[in-house]
C-alpha cells in the first residue's frame, strides 16, 4: 500500500537525520513481527493493557514475561480508531494456518478444511490421471503424515469442494432472505421487548442478591472480632460469599450479552445478513468470500462436507422468536444446504 515504516516516515516525511543500523539503505518495508504486534494490539479499539512484564523479585532484577491471562486490561480508556468487529476479524484471521504451498500461492481453503473424524487439517495434493490431466484434491493430514491406522483418507477433489460450497452459499442466501422478512415481523411485535424487560428484572434481582451477599461478607469480620464465630468459620463463610458473588456477576454479564444480541434484533442490526446478501450473484469463490462467510468445513469419509457458517448463532437467536410453522421451512432449507 506504500505506507512507510517508522524509519521511512522519519526520514521522508519529517526530514530527520535518522539511521537504523538494522535497516538497509532505502529499505522502508515493514517487519512481519511489527505487523503481528500491530494486529493484536487492542489499544486501537480503546483499551489499555498493562502488566505484560514484571521484575522477577526485588533481589533478582531480571524482567520476565507475564502469562496473558494475568494481564490487566481496562476497556474504553480512549477513543478507538478501529471498531471491535474489524479487530475481532483480524484476530480470527491471525489464528488461521496460512502456510503456502511450494507455488508460493495461498490456497482458498488454507486453515478452513478439517477432517470430520480426527479434526486434523486437510492437506492439499496433486494427481495426474491417465489422460495426463492434473487435478487437485485434499486428504486427511493424519492419514498422510502419521498412519493409515489412525484415520482414513477422507479424499475430496477441489473441484467438487468448490461446487458444493458455492451451491451451499447460494442456498443460504435464499435462507437469509426469508429470515430477514421474519426479522422485520419480529421487530414489529413486542416479543423481544418483553423478553428484554424480563431479563432486566432478573438482572435487578441479581444485583440485589450481590448487595445482600456483600453486606453479609462485611458483617463477618465484626462477628469474628466479637467472638461470635471462629476464625476458621470466618474464612470459610468469606470464601463462600466471594464465590457466590463472582458466580452471580458472571450470570449478570451473560444476561447483558444476551440483551445486547436481542437489542441488535430489535434495532434491525443485521449486518451479517447484508454481508451474505452482498454475494447474491456469486459465480465463483475466492479466499476473501470464504473467510468472510465460513468458520470451518469438516470433510467426511463419504465425501460429504459439513459447512460451519459464521452467522449460525445470530440465525438461531432469531429462530427463538419465530413461530413453529415458519421455523419448519427455514430448517428445511438449512438441511438442504
Coordinates of N, CA and C in Angstrom, one line a residue, residues 30-226:
X30 N 8.0 -3.2 5.9 CA 7.7 -3.5 7.3 C 8.2 -4.9 7.7
X31 N 8.6 -5.0 9.0 CA 9.0 -6.2 9.5 C 7.7 -7.0 9.9
X32 N 7.7 -8.3 9.5 CA 6.5 -9.1 9.9 C 6.1 -9.1 11.4
X33 N 7.1 -9.2 12.2 CA 6.8 -9.2 13.7 C 6.1 -7.9 14.1
X34 N 6.5 -6.8 13.5 CA 5.9 -5.5 13.8 C 4.4 -5.5 13.4
X35 N 4.2 -6.0 12.2 CA 2.8 -6.1 11.7 C 1.9 -7.0 12.7
X36 N 2.5 -8.1 13.1 CA 1.8 -9.0 14.1 C 1.5 -8.3 15.3
X37 N 2.4 -7.5 15.9 CA 2.2 -6.7 17.1 C 1.1 -5.7 16.9
X38 N 1.1 -5.1 15.8 CA 0.0 -4.1 15.5 C -1.3 -4.7 15.4
X39 N -1.4 -5.8 14.7 CA -2.7 -6.5 14.5 C -3.3 -7.0 15.8
X40 N -2.5 -7.4 16.8 CA -3.0 -8.0 18.1 C -3.1 -7.0 19.2
X41 N -2.7 -5.7 18.9 CA -2.7 -4.7 20.0 C -4.1 -4.1 20.1
X42 N -4.7 -4.3 21.3 CA -6.1 -3.8 21.5 C -6.1 -2.3 21.9
X43 N -5.0 -1.6 21.9 CA -5.0 -0.2 22.1 C -5.8 0.5 21.0
X44 N -5.8 -0.1 19.8 CA -6.5 0.5 18.7 C -8.0 0.5 18.8
X45 N -8.6 -0.3 19.7 CA -10.0 -0.3 20.0 C -10.4 0.4 21.3
X46 N -9.4 1.2 21.8 CA -9.7 2.0 23.0 C -9.3 1.4 24.3
X47 N -8.6 0.2 24.3 CA -8.2 -0.5 25.6 C -6.8 -0.1 26.0
X48 N -6.6 -0.2 27.3 CA -5.2 -0.1 27.8 C -4.9 -1.4 28.5
X49 N -3.8 -2.1 28.1 CA -3.4 -3.4 28.7 C -2.0 -3.2 29.4
X50 N -2.0 -3.5 30.7 CA -0.7 -3.3 31.4 C -0.4 -4.7 32.1
X51 N 0.8 -4.7 32.7 CA 1.3 -5.9 33.4 C 1.8 -7.0 32.5
X52 N 2.3 -6.7 31.3 CA 2.7 -7.7 30.4 C 4.1 -8.2 30.8
X53 N 4.9 -7.4 31.6 CA 6.2 -7.8 32.1 C 6.3 -7.4 33.5
X54 N 7.2 -8.1 34.2 CA 7.5 -7.8 35.6 C 8.9 -8.2 36.0
X55 N 9.4 -7.5 37.0 CA 10.7 -7.9 37.5 C 10.6 -9.1 38.4
X56 N 11.4 -10.0 38.3 CA 11.3 -11.3 39.0 C 11.2 -11.1 40.5
X57 N 12.0 -10.3 41.1 CA 11.9 -10.0 42.5 C 12.8 -8.8 42.8
X58 N 12.7 -8.3 44.0 CA 13.5 -7.1 44.3 C 15.0 -7.4 44.4
X59 N 15.3 -8.7 44.6 CA 16.7 -9.1 44.6 C 17.2 -9.5 43.2
X60 N 16.3 -10.2 42.4 CA 16.7 -10.6 41.0 C 16.0 -9.6 40.1
X61 N 16.8 -8.7 39.5 CA 16.2 -7.7 38.6 C 16.0 -8.1 37.2
X62 N 15.8 -9.4 37.0 CA 15.5 -9.9 35.7 C 14.1 -9.7 35.3
X63 N 13.8 -9.2 34.1 CA 12.5 -8.9 33.6 C 11.9 -10.2 32.9
X64 N 10.7 -10.6 33.3 CA 10.1 -11.8 32.8 C 8.8 -11.5 32.2
X65 N 8.3 -12.3 31.2 CA 7.0 -12.1 30.5 C 5.9 -12.7 31.5
X66 N 4.8 -12.0 31.5 CA 3.7 -12.4 32.3 C 2.7 -13.1 31.5
X67 N 2.2 -14.3 31.9 CA 1.1 -15.0 31.1 C 0.0 -14.1 30.7
X68 N -0.5 -14.3 29.5 CA -1.6 -13.4 29.0 C -2.8 -13.3 29.9
X69 N -3.1 -14.5 30.6 CA -4.3 -14.5 31.4 C -4.2 -13.7 32.7
X70 N -2.9 -13.2 33.0 CA -2.7 -12.4 34.1 C -2.6 -10.9 33.8
X71 N -2.7 -10.5 32.5 CA -2.6 -9.1 32.1 C -3.8 -8.4 32.7
X72 N -3.6 -7.1 32.9 CA -4.7 -6.2 33.4 C -5.1 -5.3 32.2
X73 N -6.4 -5.5 31.8 CA -6.9 -4.7 30.7 C -8.1 -3.9 31.1
X74 N -8.0 -2.6 30.8 CA -9.1 -1.6 31.1 C -9.7 -1.2 29.7
X75 N -11.0 -1.4 29.5 CA -11.6 -1.1 28.2 C -12.1 0.3 28.2
X76 N -12.2 0.8 26.9 CA -12.8 2.1 26.7 C -12.1 3.3 27.4
X77 N -10.7 3.2 27.4 CA -9.9 4.2 28.1 C -9.8 5.5 27.2
X78 N -9.9 5.3 25.9 CA -9.8 6.4 24.9 C -10.6 6.1 23.7
X79 N -10.7 7.1 22.8 CA -11.5 6.9 21.6 C -10.8 5.9 20.7
X80 N -11.5 4.9 20.2 CA -10.9 3.9 19.3 C -10.8 4.4 17.9
X81 N -9.8 3.9 17.2 CA -9.7 4.2 15.8 C -10.1 3.0 14.9
X82 N -10.3 1.9 15.5 CA -10.8 0.7 14.8 C -12.0 0.1 15.5
X83 N -13.0 -0.3 14.8 CA -14.2 -0.8 15.5 C -13.9 -2.3 15.9
X84 N -14.6 -2.7 17.0 CA -14.3 -4.0 17.6 C -14.5 -5.2 16.6
X85 N -15.5 -5.0 15.7 CA -15.9 -6.1 14.8 C -14.7 -6.3 13.8
X86 N -14.1 -5.3 13.3 CA -12.9 -5.4 12.5 C -11.7 -6.0 13.2
X87 N -11.5 -5.5 14.5 CA -10.4 -6.0 15.3 C -10.6 -7.6 15.5
X88 N -11.8 -8.0 15.9 CA -12.0 -9.4 16.1 C -11.8 -10.2 14.8
X89 N -12.2 -9.7 13.7 CA -12.0 -10.4 12.4 C -10.5 -10.6 12.2
X90 N -9.7 -9.5 12.5 CA -8.2 -9.7 12.4 C -7.7 -10.8 13.3
X91 N -8.2 -10.9 14.5 CA -7.8 -11.9 15.4 C -8.1 -13.3 14.9
X92 N -9.3 -13.5 14.3 CA -9.7 -14.7 13.7 C -8.7 -15.1 12.6
X93 N -8.4 -14.2 11.7 CA -7.5 -14.4 10.6 C -6.1 -14.8 11.1
X94 N -5.7 -14.2 12.2 CA -4.3 -14.5 12.7 C -4.2 -15.9 13.2
X95 N -5.3 -16.5 13.6 CA -5.3 -17.9 14.1 C -5.3 -18.9 13.0
X96 N -5.6 -18.5 11.8 CA -5.7 -19.4 10.6 C -4.3 -19.8 10.1
X97 N -4.2 -21.1 9.9 CA -2.9 -21.6 9.3 C -2.8 -21.2 7.8
X98 N -1.9 -20.3 7.5 CA -1.8 -19.7 6.2 C -0.5 -20.0 5.5
X99 N 0.1 -21.2 5.9 CA 1.3 -21.6 5.2 C 1.0 -21.9 3.8
X100 N 1.9 -21.5 2.9 CA 1.7 -21.6 1.5 C 2.4 -22.9 0.9
X101 N 1.9 -23.3 -0.3 CA 2.5 -24.4 -1.0 C 3.8 -24.0 -1.6
X102 N 4.4 -24.9 -2.3 CA 5.7 -24.6 -3.0 C 5.5 -23.6 -4.1
X103 N 4.2 -23.4 -4.6 CA 4.0 -22.5 -5.6 C 4.1 -21.0 -5.1
X104 N 4.0 -20.9 -3.8 CA 4.0 -19.6 -3.1 C 2.7 -18.9 -3.1
X105 N 1.6 -19.6 -3.6 CA 0.3 -19.0 -3.5 C -0.5 -19.6 -2.4
X106 N -1.3 -18.7 -1.7 CA -2.1 -19.1 -0.6 C -3.4 -19.8 -1.1
X107 N -3.7 -21.0 -0.7 CA -4.9 -21.7 -1.1 C -6.2 -21.0 -0.5
X108 N -7.2 -21.1 -1.3 CA -8.5 -20.6 -0.8 C -8.9 -21.3 0.5
X109 N -8.5 -22.6 0.6 CA -9.0 -23.4 1.7 C -8.0 -23.5 2.9
X110 N -6.9 -22.8 2.8 CA -5.9 -22.9 3.9 C -6.5 -22.5 5.2
X111 N -6.3 -23.5 6.2 CA -6.9 -23.3 7.5 C -8.3 -23.4 7.7
X112 N -9.0 -23.8 6.6 CA -10.5 -23.9 6.6 C -11.0 -25.4 6.7
X113 N -10.3 -26.3 6.0 CA -10.7 -27.7 5.9 C -10.2 -28.5 7.1
X114 N -11.1 -29.3 7.7 CA -10.7 -30.2 8.8 C -11.3 -31.6 8.5
X115 N -10.5 -32.6 8.9 CA -11.1 -34.0 8.9 C -12.2 -34.1 9.9
X116 N -13.4 -34.6 9.5 CA -14.5 -34.7 10.4 C -14.3 -35.7 11.5
X117 N -13.4 -36.7 11.3 CA -13.2 -37.7 12.3 C -12.1 -37.4 13.3
X118 N -10.9 -37.0 12.8 CA -9.8 -36.8 13.7 C -9.6 -35.3 14.0
X119 N -10.2 -34.4 13.2 CA -10.0 -33.0 13.5 C -8.8 -32.4 12.9
X120 N -7.9 -33.2 12.3 CA -6.7 -32.7 11.7 C -6.9 -31.9 10.4
X121 N -6.0 -30.9 10.1 CA -6.2 -30.1 8.9 C -6.0 -31.1 7.7
X122 N -6.8 -30.7 6.6 CA -6.6 -31.5 5.4 C -5.4 -31.0 4.6
X123 N -4.7 -31.9 3.9 CA -3.6 -31.5 3.1 C -3.9 -31.5 1.7
X124 N -3.3 -30.5 0.9 CA -3.5 -30.4 -0.5 C -2.5 -31.3 -1.2
X125 N -3.0 -32.0 -2.3 CA -2.2 -32.9 -3.1 C -2.5 -32.7 -4.6
X126 N -1.6 -33.2 -5.4 CA -1.9 -33.1 -6.9 C -1.8 -34.5 -7.4
X127 N -2.6 -34.8 -8.4 CA -2.6 -36.1 -9.1 C -2.8 -36.0 -10.6
X128 N -2.2 -36.9 -11.3 CA -2.4 -36.9 -12.8 C -3.1 -38.1 -13.2
X129 N -4.2 -38.0 -13.9 CA -5.0 -39.1 -14.4 C -4.4 -39.7 -15.7
X130 N -5.0 -40.7 -16.2 CA -4.4 -41.5 -17.4 C -4.3 -40.6 -18.6
X131 N -5.2 -39.6 -18.7 CA -5.2 -38.7 -19.9 C -4.1 -37.6 -19.7
X132 N -3.5 -37.6 -18.6 CA -2.4 -36.6 -18.3 C -2.9 -35.3 -17.7
X133 N -4.2 -35.2 -17.4 CA -4.8 -34.0 -16.7 C -4.4 -34.0 -15.2
X134 N -3.9 -32.9 -14.8 CA -3.5 -32.7 -13.4 C -4.7 -32.1 -12.6
X135 N -5.1 -32.8 -11.5 CA -6.2 -32.2 -10.7 C -5.7 -32.2 -9.2
X136 N -6.4 -31.3 -8.5 CA -6.0 -31.1 -7.1 C -7.1 -31.8 -6.2
X137 N -6.6 -32.3 -5.0 CA -7.5 -32.9 -4.1 C -6.9 -32.7 -2.7
X138 N -7.8 -32.9 -1.7 CA -7.4 -32.8 -0.3 C -7.5 -34.2 0.4
X139 N -6.6 -34.4 1.3 CA -6.5 -35.7 2.0 C -6.2 -35.4 3.5
X140 N -6.7 -36.3 4.4 CA -6.6 -36.1 5.8 C -5.1 -36.1 6.2
X141 N -4.7 -35.0 7.0 CA -3.3 -34.9 7.4 C -2.8 -36.0 8.3
X142 N -3.7 -36.5 9.1 CA -3.3 -37.6 10.0 C -2.9 -38.9 9.1
X143 N -3.8 -39.2 8.2 CA -3.6 -40.3 7.3 C -2.3 -40.2 6.5
X144 N -2.1 -39.0 6.0 CA -0.9 -38.8 5.1 C 0.4 -38.7 5.9
X145 N 0.4 -38.0 7.0 CA 1.6 -37.7 7.7 C 2.0 -38.7 8.8
X146 N 0.9 -39.4 9.4 CA 1.2 -40.2 10.6 C 1.0 -41.7 10.3
X147 N -0.3 -42.1 10.2 CA -0.5 -43.5 10.0 C -1.9 -43.8 9.4
X148 N -2.0 -44.7 8.5 CA -3.3 -45.1 8.0 C -4.2 -45.9 9.0
X149 N -3.6 -46.2 10.1 CA -4.3 -46.9 11.2 C -5.0 -45.9 12.1
X150 N -4.6 -44.6 12.1 CA -5.1 -43.6 12.9 C -6.4 -42.9 12.3
X151 N -6.4 -42.9 11.0 CA -7.6 -42.3 10.3 C -7.6 -42.7 8.9
X152 N -8.7 -42.5 8.2 CA -8.8 -42.8 6.8 C -8.6 -41.7 5.9
X153 N -8.6 -41.9 4.6 CA -8.2 -40.9 3.6 C -9.0 -39.6 3.6
X154 N -10.3 -39.7 3.6 CA -11.2 -38.6 3.5 C -10.9 -37.7 2.3
X155 N -10.5 -38.3 1.2 CA -10.1 -37.6 0.0 C -11.3 -36.8 -0.6
X156 N -11.0 -35.6 -1.2 CA -12.1 -34.8 -1.8 C -11.4 -33.9 -2.9
X157 N -11.9 -34.0 -4.1 CA -11.4 -33.2 -5.2 C -11.7 -31.7 -4.9
X158 N -10.8 -30.8 -5.3 CA -11.0 -29.4 -5.1 C -12.2 -28.9 -5.9
X159 N -12.4 -29.4 -7.1 CA -13.5 -29.0 -8.0 C -14.8 -29.4 -7.3
X160 N -14.9 -30.6 -6.8 CA -16.2 -31.0 -6.1 C -16.4 -30.1 -4.9
X161 N -15.4 -29.8 -4.1 CA -15.5 -29.0 -2.9 C -16.0 -27.6 -3.3
X162 N -15.4 -27.0 -4.3 CA -15.8 -25.6 -4.7 C -17.2 -25.6 -5.2
X163 N -17.6 -26.6 -6.0 CA -19.0 -26.6 -6.5 C -20.0 -26.7 -5.3
X164 N -19.7 -27.6 -4.3 CA -20.6 -27.8 -3.2 C -20.7 -26.6 -2.3
X165 N -19.6 -25.9 -2.0 CA -19.6 -24.7 -1.2 C -20.3 -23.6 -1.9
X166 N -20.1 -23.4 -3.2 CA -20.8 -22.4 -3.9 C -22.3 -22.6 -3.9
X167 N -22.8 -23.8 -4.1 CA -24.2 -24.1 -4.0 C -24.8 -23.8 -2.6
X168 N -24.0 -24.2 -1.6 CA -24.4 -24.0 -0.2 C -24.6 -22.5 0.1
X169 N -23.7 -21.7 -0.4 CA -23.7 -20.3 -0.2 C -25.0 -19.7 -0.9
X170 N -25.3 -20.1 -2.1 CA -26.5 -19.6 -2.8 C -27.7 -20.0 -2.0
X171 N -27.8 -21.3 -1.5 CA -29.0 -21.7 -0.8 C -29.1 -20.9 0.5
X172 N -28.0 -20.6 1.2 CA -28.1 -19.9 2.4 C -28.4 -18.4 2.2
X173 N -28.1 -17.9 1.0 CA -28.6 -16.5 0.7 C -30.1 -16.5 0.6
X174 N -30.7 -17.5 0.0 CA -32.1 -17.6 -0.1 C -32.7 -17.8 1.3
X175 N -32.1 -18.6 2.1 CA -32.5 -18.8 3.5 C -32.5 -17.5 4.3
X176 N -31.5 -16.7 4.1 CA -31.4 -15.4 4.9 C -32.4 -14.4 4.4
X177 N -32.8 -14.4 3.1 CA -33.8 -13.5 2.7 C -35.1 -13.8 3.4
X178 N -35.4 -15.1 3.6 CA -36.6 -15.5 4.4 C -36.5 -15.0 5.8
X179 N -35.3 -15.2 6.4 CA -35.0 -14.9 7.8 C -35.2 -13.4 8.0
X180 N -34.7 -12.6 7.0 CA -34.8 -11.1 7.1 C -36.3 -10.7 7.1
X181 N -37.1 -11.3 6.3 CA -38.5 -11.0 6.3 C -39.1 -11.3 7.7
X182 N -38.8 -12.4 8.3 CA -39.3 -12.8 9.6 C -38.7 -11.8 10.6
X183 N -37.5 -11.4 10.4 CA -36.9 -10.4 11.4 C -37.7 -9.1 11.4
X184 N -38.1 -8.7 10.3 CA -38.9 -7.4 10.3 C -40.3 -7.6 11.0
X185 N -40.8 -8.8 10.8 CA -42.1 -9.1 11.6 C -41.9 -9.1 13.1
X186 N -40.7 -9.7 13.5 CA -40.4 -9.8 14.9 C -40.3 -8.4 15.5
X187 N -39.6 -7.5 14.7 CA -39.3 -6.2 15.2 C -40.6 -5.4 15.4
X188 N -41.6 -5.7 14.6 CA -42.9 -5.0 14.8 C -43.7 -5.5 16.0
X189 N -43.4 -6.7 16.5 CA -44.1 -7.3 17.6 C -43.4 -6.9 18.9
X190 N -44.0 -7.2 20.0 CA -43.4 -6.9 21.3 C -42.7 -8.1 22.0
X191 N -42.5 -9.2 21.2 CA -41.9 -10.4 21.7 C -40.5 -10.2 22.3
X192 N -39.6 -9.5 21.6 CA -38.3 -9.3 22.1 C -38.2 -8.3 23.1
X193 N -39.1 -7.2 23.0 CA -39.1 -6.2 24.0 C -39.5 -6.8 25.4
X194 N -40.5 -7.7 25.4 CA -41.0 -8.3 26.6 C -39.9 -9.2 27.2
X195 N -39.2 -9.9 26.3 CA -38.0 -10.7 26.8 C -36.9 -9.9 27.4
X196 N -36.7 -8.7 26.8 CA -35.6 -7.8 27.3 C -36.0 -7.3 28.7
X197 N -37.3 -6.9 28.8 CA -37.8 -6.4 30.1 C -37.7 -7.5 31.2
X198 N -38.0 -8.8 30.8 CA -37.9 -9.9 31.8 C -36.4 -10.1 32.2
X199 N -35.5 -9.9 31.2 CA -34.1 -10.1 31.6 C -33.6 -8.9 32.5
X200 N -34.1 -7.7 32.2 CA -33.8 -6.6 33.1 C -34.2 -6.8 34.5
X201 N -35.4 -7.4 34.7 CA -36.0 -7.7 36.0 C -35.1 -8.7 36.7
X202 N -34.7 -9.8 36.0 CA -33.8 -10.8 36.5 C -32.5 -10.2 36.9
X203 N -31.9 -9.3 36.1 CA -30.6 -8.6 36.4 C -30.7 -7.8 37.7
X204 N -31.8 -7.1 37.8 CA -32.0 -6.2 39.0 C -32.1 -7.1 40.3
X205 N -32.8 -8.3 40.2 CA -32.9 -9.2 41.3 C -31.5 -9.7 41.7
X206 N -30.7 -10.0 40.7 CA -29.3 -10.5 40.9 C -28.5 -9.4 41.5
X207 N -28.6 -8.1 41.1 CA -27.9 -7.0 41.7 C -28.2 -6.9 43.2
X208 N -29.5 -7.1 43.6 CA -29.9 -7.1 45.0 C -29.3 -8.2 45.8
X209 N -29.2 -9.4 45.1 CA -28.6 -10.5 45.7 C -27.1 -10.3 46.0
X210 N -26.4 -9.7 45.0 CA -25.0 -9.3 45.2 C -24.8 -8.4 46.4
X211 N -25.7 -7.4 46.4 CA -25.6 -6.4 47.5 C -25.9 -7.0 48.9
X212 N -26.8 -8.0 49.0 CA -27.1 -8.7 50.2 C -25.9 -9.5 50.6
X213 N -25.3 -10.2 49.7 CA -24.1 -11.1 50.0 C -22.9 -10.2 50.4
X214 N -22.8 -9.0 49.8 CA -21.7 -8.1 50.2 C -21.8 -7.6 51.6
X215 N -23.1 -7.3 52.0 CA -23.4 -6.9 53.4 C -23.1 -8.0 54.4
X216 N -23.4 -9.2 54.0 CA -23.1 -10.4 54.9 C -21.7 -10.6 55.0
X217 N -20.9 -10.4 54.0 CA -19.5 -10.5 54.0 C -18.9 -9.4 54.9
X218 N -19.4 -8.2 54.8 CA -18.8 -7.1 55.7 C -19.1 -7.4 57.2
X219 N -20.2 -8.0 57.5 CA -20.6 -8.3 58.9 C -19.8 -9.4 59.5
X220 N -19.2 -10.3 58.6 CA -18.5 -11.4 59.1 C -17.3 -11.0 59.9
X221 N -16.6 -10.0 59.5 CA -15.4 -9.5 60.2 C -15.8 -9.1 61.7
X222 N -16.9 -8.4 61.8 CA -17.3 -8.0 63.2 C -17.7 -9.2 64.0
X223 N -18.4 -10.2 63.4 CA -18.8 -11.4 64.1 C -17.5 -12.1 64.6
X224 N -16.5 -12.1 63.8 CA -15.3 -12.8 64.2 C -14.6 -12.1 65.4
X225 N -14.5 -10.8 65.2 CA -13.8 -10.0 66.3 C -14.6 -10.0 67.6
X226 N -16.0 -10.2 67.5 CA -16.8 -10.2 68.7 C -16.9 -11.7 69.2

